[in-house]
GROMACS .gro file of C-alpha atoms in nm:
model
  336
    1MET     CA    1   0.266   1.943  -2.106
    2GLN     CA    2   0.219   1.582  -2.209
    3PRO     CA    3   0.010   1.365  -1.977
    4VAL     CA    4   0.197   1.116  -1.759
    5GLY     CA    5   0.092   0.752  -1.789
    6ILE     CA    6   0.157   0.422  -1.616
    7VAL     CA    7   0.343   0.199  -1.861
    8ASP     CA    8   0.356  -0.119  -1.652
    9PHE     CA    9   0.371  -0.265  -1.303
   10GLY     CA   10   0.602  -0.507  -1.126
   11SER     CA   11   0.582  -0.683  -0.790
   12HIS     CA   12   0.769  -0.908  -0.550
   13LEU     CA   13   0.642  -1.136  -0.274
   14PRO     CA   14   0.889  -1.287  -0.024
   15GLU     CA   15   0.939  -1.663  -0.046
   16ASN     CA   16   0.828  -1.738   0.310
   17VAL     CA   17   0.453  -1.815   0.312
   18VAL     CA   18   0.295  -1.816   0.659
   19GLY     CA   19  -0.039  -1.967   0.764
   20PRO     CA   20  -0.268  -1.873   1.055
   21GLU     CA   21  -0.113  -2.140   1.278
   22PHE     CA   22   0.201  -1.924   1.310
   23PHE     CA   23  -0.001  -1.676   1.519
   24HIS     CA   24  -0.194  -1.926   1.732
   25ASP     CA   25  -0.173  -1.869   2.106
   26PRO     CA   26  -0.302  -2.177   2.295
   27ASP     CA   27  -0.348  -1.972   2.612
   28ALA     CA   28  -0.566  -1.707   2.450
   29PRO     CA   29  -0.943  -1.715   2.511
   30VAL     CA   30  -1.156  -1.839   2.222
   31ASP     CA   31  -1.268  -1.556   1.997
   32PRO     CA   32  -1.633  -1.621   1.898
   33LEU     CA   33  -1.589  -1.412   1.583
   34ALA     CA   34  -1.265  -1.575   1.466
   35ASN     CA   35  -1.435  -1.789   1.200
   36ALA     CA   36  -1.694  -1.535   1.087
   37PRO     CA   37  -1.628  -1.454   0.718
   38LEU     CA   38  -1.566  -1.086   0.779
   39PHE     CA   39  -1.328  -1.143   1.072
   40LYS     CA   40  -1.147  -1.460   0.965
   41VAL     CA   41  -0.778  -1.397   0.911
   42PRO     CA   42  -0.625  -1.446   0.563
   43ALA     CA   43  -0.538  -1.804   0.474
   44THR     CA   44  -0.182  -1.705   0.382
   45ARG     CA   45   0.055  -1.412   0.385
   46HIS     CA   46   0.422  -1.364   0.293
   47HIS     CA   47   0.691  -1.266   0.544
   48VAL     CA   48   1.023  -1.103   0.461
   49ALA     CA   49   1.336  -1.302   0.539
   50PRO     CA   50   1.558  -1.172   0.824
   51ASP     CA   51   1.822  -1.050   0.579
   52GLU     CA   52   1.584  -0.916   0.310
   53ARG     CA   53   1.619  -0.540   0.285
   54ALA     CA   54   1.370  -0.299   0.135
   55SER     CA   55   1.614  -0.218  -0.146
   56ASP     CA   56   1.630  -0.592  -0.228
   57MET     CA   57   1.252  -0.607  -0.248
   58ILE     CA   58   1.238  -0.309  -0.484
   59ALA     CA   59   1.507  -0.458  -0.709
   60LYS     CA   60   1.322  -0.793  -0.725
   61ALA     CA   61   0.989  -0.622  -0.801
   62ALA     CA   62   1.142  -0.409  -1.077
   63ALA     CA   63   1.339  -0.692  -1.242
   64PRO     CA   64   1.051  -0.845  -1.446
   65LEU     CA   65   0.921  -0.497  -1.529
   66PHE     CA   66   1.260  -0.386  -1.659
   67GLU     CA   67   1.290  -0.708  -1.859
   68ARG     CA   68   0.956  -0.643  -2.030
   69LEU     CA   69   1.077  -0.292  -2.112
   70GLY     CA   70   1.383  -0.425  -2.289
   71GLY     CA   71   1.647  -0.423  -2.019
   72LYS     CA   72   1.723  -0.115  -1.813
   73PRO     CA   73   1.488   0.171  -1.906
   74PRO     CA   74   1.574   0.533  -1.825
   75VAL     CA   75   1.454   0.651  -1.482
   76ASP     CA   76   1.462   1.027  -1.429
   77VAL     CA   77   1.253   1.027  -1.110
   78PHE     CA   78   1.261   0.758  -0.840
   79LEU     CA   79   1.001   0.774  -0.560
   80THR     CA   80   0.978   0.525  -0.273
   81ASN     CA   81   0.755   0.462   0.026
   82VAL     CA   82   0.882   0.202   0.274
   83LEU     CA   83   0.678   0.123   0.583
   84LEU     CA   84   0.977   0.008   0.793
   85PRO     CA   85   1.305   0.162   0.667
   86ASP     CA   86   1.608  -0.058   0.734
   87ASP     CA   87   1.815   0.242   0.847
   88PRO     CA   88   1.637   0.532   1.021
   89PHE     CA   89   1.899   0.784   0.910
   90MET     CA   90   1.909   0.672   0.546
   91GLY     CA   91   1.635   0.664   0.289
   92VAL     CA   92   1.593   0.354   0.076
   93GLY     CA   93   1.594   0.522  -0.265
   94ALA     CA   94   1.969   0.560  -0.311
   95GLN     CA   95   2.039   0.201  -0.206
   96ALA     CA   96   1.764   0.070  -0.433
   97ALA     CA   97   1.888   0.282  -0.724
   98HIS     CA   98   2.234   0.131  -0.675
   99ARG     CA   99   2.084  -0.221  -0.673
  100LEU     CA  100   1.892  -0.141  -0.993
  101GLY     CA  101   2.190   0.020  -1.166
  102ILE     CA  102   2.002   0.343  -1.234
  103ASP     CA  103   2.105   0.705  -1.175
  104PRO     CA  104   1.789   0.917  -1.138
  105GLU     CA  105   1.808   1.294  -1.127
  106TRP     CA  106   1.539   1.290  -0.857
  107ILE     CA  107   1.532   1.045  -0.564
  108VAL     CA  108   1.259   1.108  -0.307
  109ASP     CA  109   1.192   0.879  -0.009
  110LEU     CA  110   0.836   0.955   0.097
  111HIS     CA  111   0.767   0.855   0.456
  112ASN     CA  112   0.414   0.986   0.494
  113ALA     CA  113   0.083   0.897   0.324
  114GLY     CA  114   0.098   0.530   0.430
  115CYS     CA  115  -0.165   0.315   0.259
  116ALA     CA  116  -0.253   0.603   0.024
  117SER     CA  117   0.107   0.673  -0.075
  118PHE     CA  118   0.095   0.510  -0.420
  119MET     CA  119  -0.164   0.757  -0.543
  120TYR     CA  120   0.021   1.043  -0.376
  121MET     CA  121   0.346   0.942  -0.549
  122LEU     CA  122   0.168   0.935  -0.885
  123GLN     CA  123   0.074   1.298  -0.835
  124LEU     CA  124   0.419   1.389  -0.704
  125ALA     CA  125   0.575   1.233  -1.014
  126GLN     CA  126   0.339   1.439  -1.230
  127LYS     CA  127   0.446   1.758  -1.055
  128ILE     CA  128   0.817   1.683  -1.088
  129MET     CA  129   0.777   1.593  -1.456
  130ALA     CA  130   0.559   1.896  -1.535
  131ASP     CA  131   0.839   2.117  -1.675
  132GLY     CA  132   0.943   1.848  -1.925
  133THR     CA  133   1.300   1.799  -1.803
  134ALA     CA  134   1.211   1.461  -1.649
  135ARG     CA  135   1.020   1.218  -1.868
  136THR     CA  136   1.025   0.885  -1.683
  137ALA     CA  137   0.966   0.775  -1.324
  138LEU     CA  138   0.977   0.463  -1.110
  139VAL     CA  139   0.741   0.449  -0.812
  140ALA     CA  140   0.791   0.184  -0.541
  141ASN     CA  141   0.589   0.078  -0.236
  142VAL     CA  142   0.738  -0.161   0.021
  143GLN     CA  143   0.544  -0.329   0.305
  144ASN     CA  144   0.789  -0.515   0.529
  145THR     CA  145   0.648  -0.510   0.883
  146ALA     CA  146   0.471  -0.848   0.882
  147GLY     CA  147   0.783  -1.065   0.899
  148GLN     CA  148   0.967  -0.824   1.126
  149MET     CA  149   0.744  -0.634   1.367
  150PHE     CA  150   0.435  -0.860   1.366
  151ALA     CA  151   0.635  -1.185   1.377
  152GLN     CA  152   0.794  -1.104   1.715
  153SER     CA  153   0.733  -1.368   1.981
  154GLU     CA  154   0.489  -1.162   2.189
  155VAL     CA  155   0.342  -0.933   1.922
  156ARG     CA  156   0.242  -1.225   1.700
  157LYS     CA  157   0.001  -1.349   1.970
  158ARG     CA  158  -0.210  -1.034   1.932
  159SER     CA  159  -0.515  -1.051   1.706
  160HIS     CA  160  -0.399  -0.783   1.462
  161ALA     CA  161  -0.062  -0.951   1.393
  162ALA     CA  162  -0.210  -1.218   1.164
  163ILE     CA  163  -0.360  -0.966   0.922
  164PRO     CA  164  -0.055  -0.805   0.749
  165GLY     CA  165   0.160  -0.960   0.477
  166ASP     CA  166   0.479  -0.838   0.313
  167GLY     CA  167   0.545  -0.741  -0.048
  168CYS     CA  168   0.662  -0.473  -0.289
  169GLY     CA  169   0.488  -0.315  -0.585
  170VAL     CA  170   0.640  -0.082  -0.844
  171ALA     CA  171   0.514   0.115  -1.142
  172TYR     CA  172   0.699   0.270  -1.436
  173LEU     CA  173   0.568   0.603  -1.562
  174ARG     CA  174   0.639   0.789  -1.885
  175ALA     CA  175   0.536   1.128  -2.019
  176GLY     CA  176   0.313   1.089  -2.324
  177GLY     CA  177   0.281   0.711  -2.289
  178GLY     CA  178   0.114   0.432  -2.099
  179SER     CA  179  -0.224   0.450  -1.932
  180PRO     CA  180  -0.276   0.824  -1.876
  181ILE     CA  181  -0.332   0.949  -1.522
  182LEU     CA  182  -0.666   1.127  -1.545
  183GLY     CA  183  -0.662   1.287  -1.203
  184VAL     CA  184  -0.566   1.257  -0.837
  185ARG     CA  185  -0.760   1.366  -0.529
  186ARG     CA  186  -0.601   1.383  -0.184
  187ARG     CA  187  -0.704   1.493   0.163
  188SER     CA  188  -0.479   1.564   0.459
  189THR     CA  189  -0.609   1.593   0.817
  190PRO     CA  190  -0.298   1.638   1.036
  191GLU     CA  191  -0.490   1.633   1.365
  192TYR     CA  192  -0.553   1.259   1.318
  193SER     CA  193  -0.183   1.182   1.293
  194VAL     CA  194  -0.149   1.157   1.674
  195ASP     CA  195  -0.408   0.876   1.697
  196LEU     CA  196  -0.171   0.600   1.587
  197GLY     CA  197   0.199   0.525   1.621
  198LEU     CA  198   0.467   0.290   1.755
  199SER     CA  199   0.482   0.176   2.115
  200ALA     CA  200   0.712  -0.059   2.308
  201SER     CA  201   0.575  -0.265   2.597
  202ASP     CA  202   0.845  -0.131   2.831
  203GLY     CA  203   0.770   0.230   2.740
  204ARG     CA  204   1.103   0.301   2.570
  205LYS     CA  205   1.153   0.495   2.249
  206TYR     CA  206   1.226   0.270   1.955
  207TRP     CA  207   1.599   0.354   1.944
  208GLU     CA  208   1.655   0.310   2.317
  209PRO     CA  209   1.785  -0.021   2.461
  210GLY     CA  210   1.533  -0.246   2.631
  211THR     CA  211   1.348  -0.576   2.616
  212GLY     CA  212   0.996  -0.460   2.523
  213GLN     CA  213   0.880  -0.551   2.173
  214THR     CA  214   0.761  -0.270   1.949
  215ASP     CA  215   0.408  -0.279   1.812
  216ILE     CA  216   0.149  -0.050   1.655
  217TRP     CA  217  -0.042   0.166   1.903
  218PHE     CA  218  -0.368   0.351   1.852
  219ASP     CA  219  -0.593   0.555   2.075
  220THR     CA  220  -0.854   0.302   2.194
  221GLU     CA  221  -1.085   0.581   2.307
  222LYS     CA  222  -1.110   0.686   1.944
  223GLN     CA  223  -1.156   0.335   1.800
  224LYS     CA  224  -1.514   0.395   1.684
  225GLU     CA  225  -1.419   0.731   1.537
  226ILE     CA  226  -1.121   0.582   1.351
  227LEU     CA  227  -1.337   0.306   1.204
  228GLU     CA  228  -1.590   0.564   1.086
  229ARG     CA  229  -1.313   0.762   0.919
  230GLY     CA  230  -1.192   0.452   0.738
  231ASN     CA  231  -1.541   0.365   0.621
  232THR     CA  232  -1.610   0.709   0.476
  233LEU     CA  233  -1.276   0.843   0.349
  234VAL     CA  234  -1.225   0.607   0.055
  235PRO     CA  235  -1.577   0.639  -0.095
  236GLU     CA  236  -1.570   1.016  -0.043
  237LEU     CA  237  -1.238   1.060  -0.223
  238VAL     CA  238  -1.349   0.832  -0.507
  239ARG     CA  239  -1.672   1.028  -0.551
  240GLU     CA  240  -1.485   1.360  -0.550
  241LEU     CA  241  -1.241   1.230  -0.810
  242CYS     CA  242  -1.520   1.097  -1.031
  243ALA     CA  243  -1.695   1.435  -1.007
  244ASP     CA  244  -1.372   1.602  -1.123
  245LEU     CA  245  -1.364   1.368  -1.421
  246GLY     CA  246  -1.736   1.389  -1.502
  247GLU     CA  247  -1.777   1.017  -1.434
  248ASP     CA  248  -2.040   0.827  -1.236
  249PRO     CA  249  -1.874   0.611  -0.965
  250ALA     CA  250  -2.106   0.329  -1.068
  251GLY     CA  251  -1.927   0.335  -1.404
  252ILE     CA  252  -1.588   0.246  -1.259
  253ASP     CA  253  -1.460  -0.064  -1.439
  254VAL     CA  254  -1.188  -0.157  -1.189
  255LEU     CA  255  -1.146  -0.035  -0.832
  256VAL     CA  256  -0.835  -0.118  -0.629
  257THR     CA  257  -0.797   0.008  -0.272
  258ASN     CA  258  -0.577  -0.054   0.026
  259GLN     CA  259  -0.695  -0.371   0.200
  260PRO     CA  260  -0.701  -0.345   0.581
  261ASN     CA  261  -0.973  -0.609   0.627
  262ARG     CA  262  -1.282  -0.758   0.464
  263ILE     CA  263  -1.516  -0.518   0.647
  264PHE     CA  264  -1.370  -0.207   0.488
  265LEU     CA  265  -1.355  -0.375   0.147
  266ARG     CA  266  -1.723  -0.471   0.166
  267ASN     CA  267  -1.836  -0.133   0.298
  268TRP     CA  268  -1.641   0.062   0.036
  269ARG     CA  269  -1.777  -0.122  -0.264
  270GLN     CA  270  -2.131  -0.111  -0.124
  271ALA     CA  271  -2.100   0.264  -0.071
  272LEU     CA  272  -1.991   0.303  -0.435
  273ASN     CA  273  -2.252   0.058  -0.567
  274LEU     CA  274  -1.989  -0.173  -0.717
  275ASP     CA  275  -2.000  -0.551  -0.725
  276ALA     CA  276  -1.711  -0.760  -0.593
  277LYS     CA  277  -1.591  -0.850  -0.944
  278ARG     CA  278  -1.503  -0.487  -1.011
  279HIS     CA  279  -1.332  -0.434  -0.673
  280LEU     CA  280  -1.010  -0.631  -0.707
  281ASP     CA  281  -0.821  -0.739  -0.397
  282THR     CA  282  -0.558  -0.988  -0.285
  283PHE     CA  283  -0.649  -0.987   0.085
  284ASP     CA  284  -0.734  -1.357   0.124
  285ARG     CA  285  -0.401  -1.466  -0.027
  286LEU     CA  286  -0.165  -1.187   0.079
  287GLY     CA  287  -0.323  -1.014   0.379
  288ASN     CA  288  -0.303  -0.641   0.444
  289LEU     CA  289  -0.021  -0.511   0.223
  290TYR     CA  290  -0.066  -0.151   0.334
  291GLY     CA  291   0.061   0.093   0.067
  292ALA     CA  292   0.191  -0.189  -0.152
  293ALA     CA  293  -0.157  -0.340  -0.196
  294VAL     CA  294  -0.257  -0.115  -0.488
  295PRO     CA  295   0.046  -0.169  -0.717
  296ILE     CA  296   0.077  -0.541  -0.630
  297THR     CA  297  -0.291  -0.606  -0.698
  298LEU     CA  298  -0.277  -0.412  -1.024
  299ASP     CA  299   0.036  -0.597  -1.133
  300GLN     CA  300  -0.131  -0.932  -1.070
  301ALA     CA  301  -0.447  -0.814  -1.249
  302ALA     CA  302  -0.244  -0.698  -1.550
  303ARG     CA  303  -0.057  -1.029  -1.569
  304ALA     CA  304  -0.390  -1.219  -1.546
  305GLY     CA  305  -0.551  -1.015  -1.825
  306GLU     CA  306  -0.811  -0.864  -1.591
  307LEU     CA  307  -0.747  -0.508  -1.713
  308ARG     CA  308  -0.899  -0.427  -2.052
  309ASP     CA  309  -0.805  -0.142  -2.281
  310GLY     CA  310  -1.037   0.151  -2.215
  311ASP     CA  311  -1.117   0.049  -1.857
  312LEU     CA  312  -1.158   0.328  -1.604
  313VAL     CA  313  -0.926   0.210  -1.327
  314VAL     CA  314  -0.962   0.390  -0.994
  315MET     CA  315  -0.722   0.349  -0.700
  316SER     CA  316  -0.784   0.475  -0.348
  317GLY     CA  317  -0.678   0.435   0.013
  318PHE     CA  318  -0.657   0.597   0.354
  319ALA     CA  319  -0.353   0.610   0.579
  320HIS     CA  320  -0.295   0.532   0.946
  321ALA     CA  321  -0.586   0.660   1.158
  322GLY     CA  322  -0.717   0.873   0.871
  323ASP     CA  323  -0.465   1.159   0.859
  324PHE     CA  324  -0.430   1.117   0.481
  325ALA     CA  325  -0.639   0.974   0.199
  326ALA     CA  326  -0.611   0.979  -0.179
  327ALA     CA  327  -0.767   0.852  -0.500
  328ALA     CA  328  -0.632   0.836  -0.854
  329ALA     CA  329  -0.771   0.728  -1.189
  330VAL     CA  330  -0.618   0.605  -1.514
  331ARG     CA  331  -0.763   0.503  -1.849
  332TRP     CA  332  -0.609   0.163  -1.903
  333ASN     CA  333  -0.404   0.116  -2.218
  334GLY     CA  334  -0.223  -0.215  -2.195
  335ALA     CA  335  -0.088  -0.194  -2.549
  336SER     CA  336   0.133   0.109  -2.473
   0.00000   0.00000   0.00000
């Protein structure tokens, strides 16, 4: 079986750029930590337009990638992860495939794995392509809650609403080409899946009529525990992956993770003994992009020439309240 490699990335950021003033609540008490470097909200983030669908975002992210590949490359496998599907009954993959003008043999809409879903989809693509009948894949991550859920009139006054931004990142994979995927590590802890979810202020289920705005809920009694999970999961998965590969984590050339906040970013690189220059992130400009952070950041790094041939590039993230985490590594080959 030929190794599967990442040939190239693509990304899309919505046109609407939003500053911190959008979230300002004049009646809220002054937060003494608001201007502390680790707690200060991102300077900017992008919000989806009211009529911008997830399939539109995928098509826009893939357009420059397809152009660099000579037009419309073959796509045998199409995997998507969309944080807020436009239609709860329908996956996004078929609509996005139609927008892209492709006809994959495999279309899989992955709705779990959250901020670690990009790495999970890399491994899923490897498994599907293992028998040799599928040779190419397109992987897409869409984050689209910032301009929809977190921009609601009441939700946007809450401190967490100013952190997320919207965007889409995609990657094109090919058997026997690109930057080979060296390995993937994942960890699933289903018991943590009940510690976070959606909640409406009037207590209704999300499909029921009502006036309460829907927001993210988490178990406040487990807040300290959830933070500890987030601090430890990413470094642990990266170390396990490096051990599989016979590499020292200190030798990682480029690390890209999900980007919930500056605290996690700082703690992760310190735990892995990496300086900030090797831990790429787009948090200050784009906010928390959830699962889309890894492919968007890598696309921007590739376009800026920050990835060198031969670099050990490691990606990692944890999802939700810690129910899933993953890490993946590639040996960068930009000339492929």
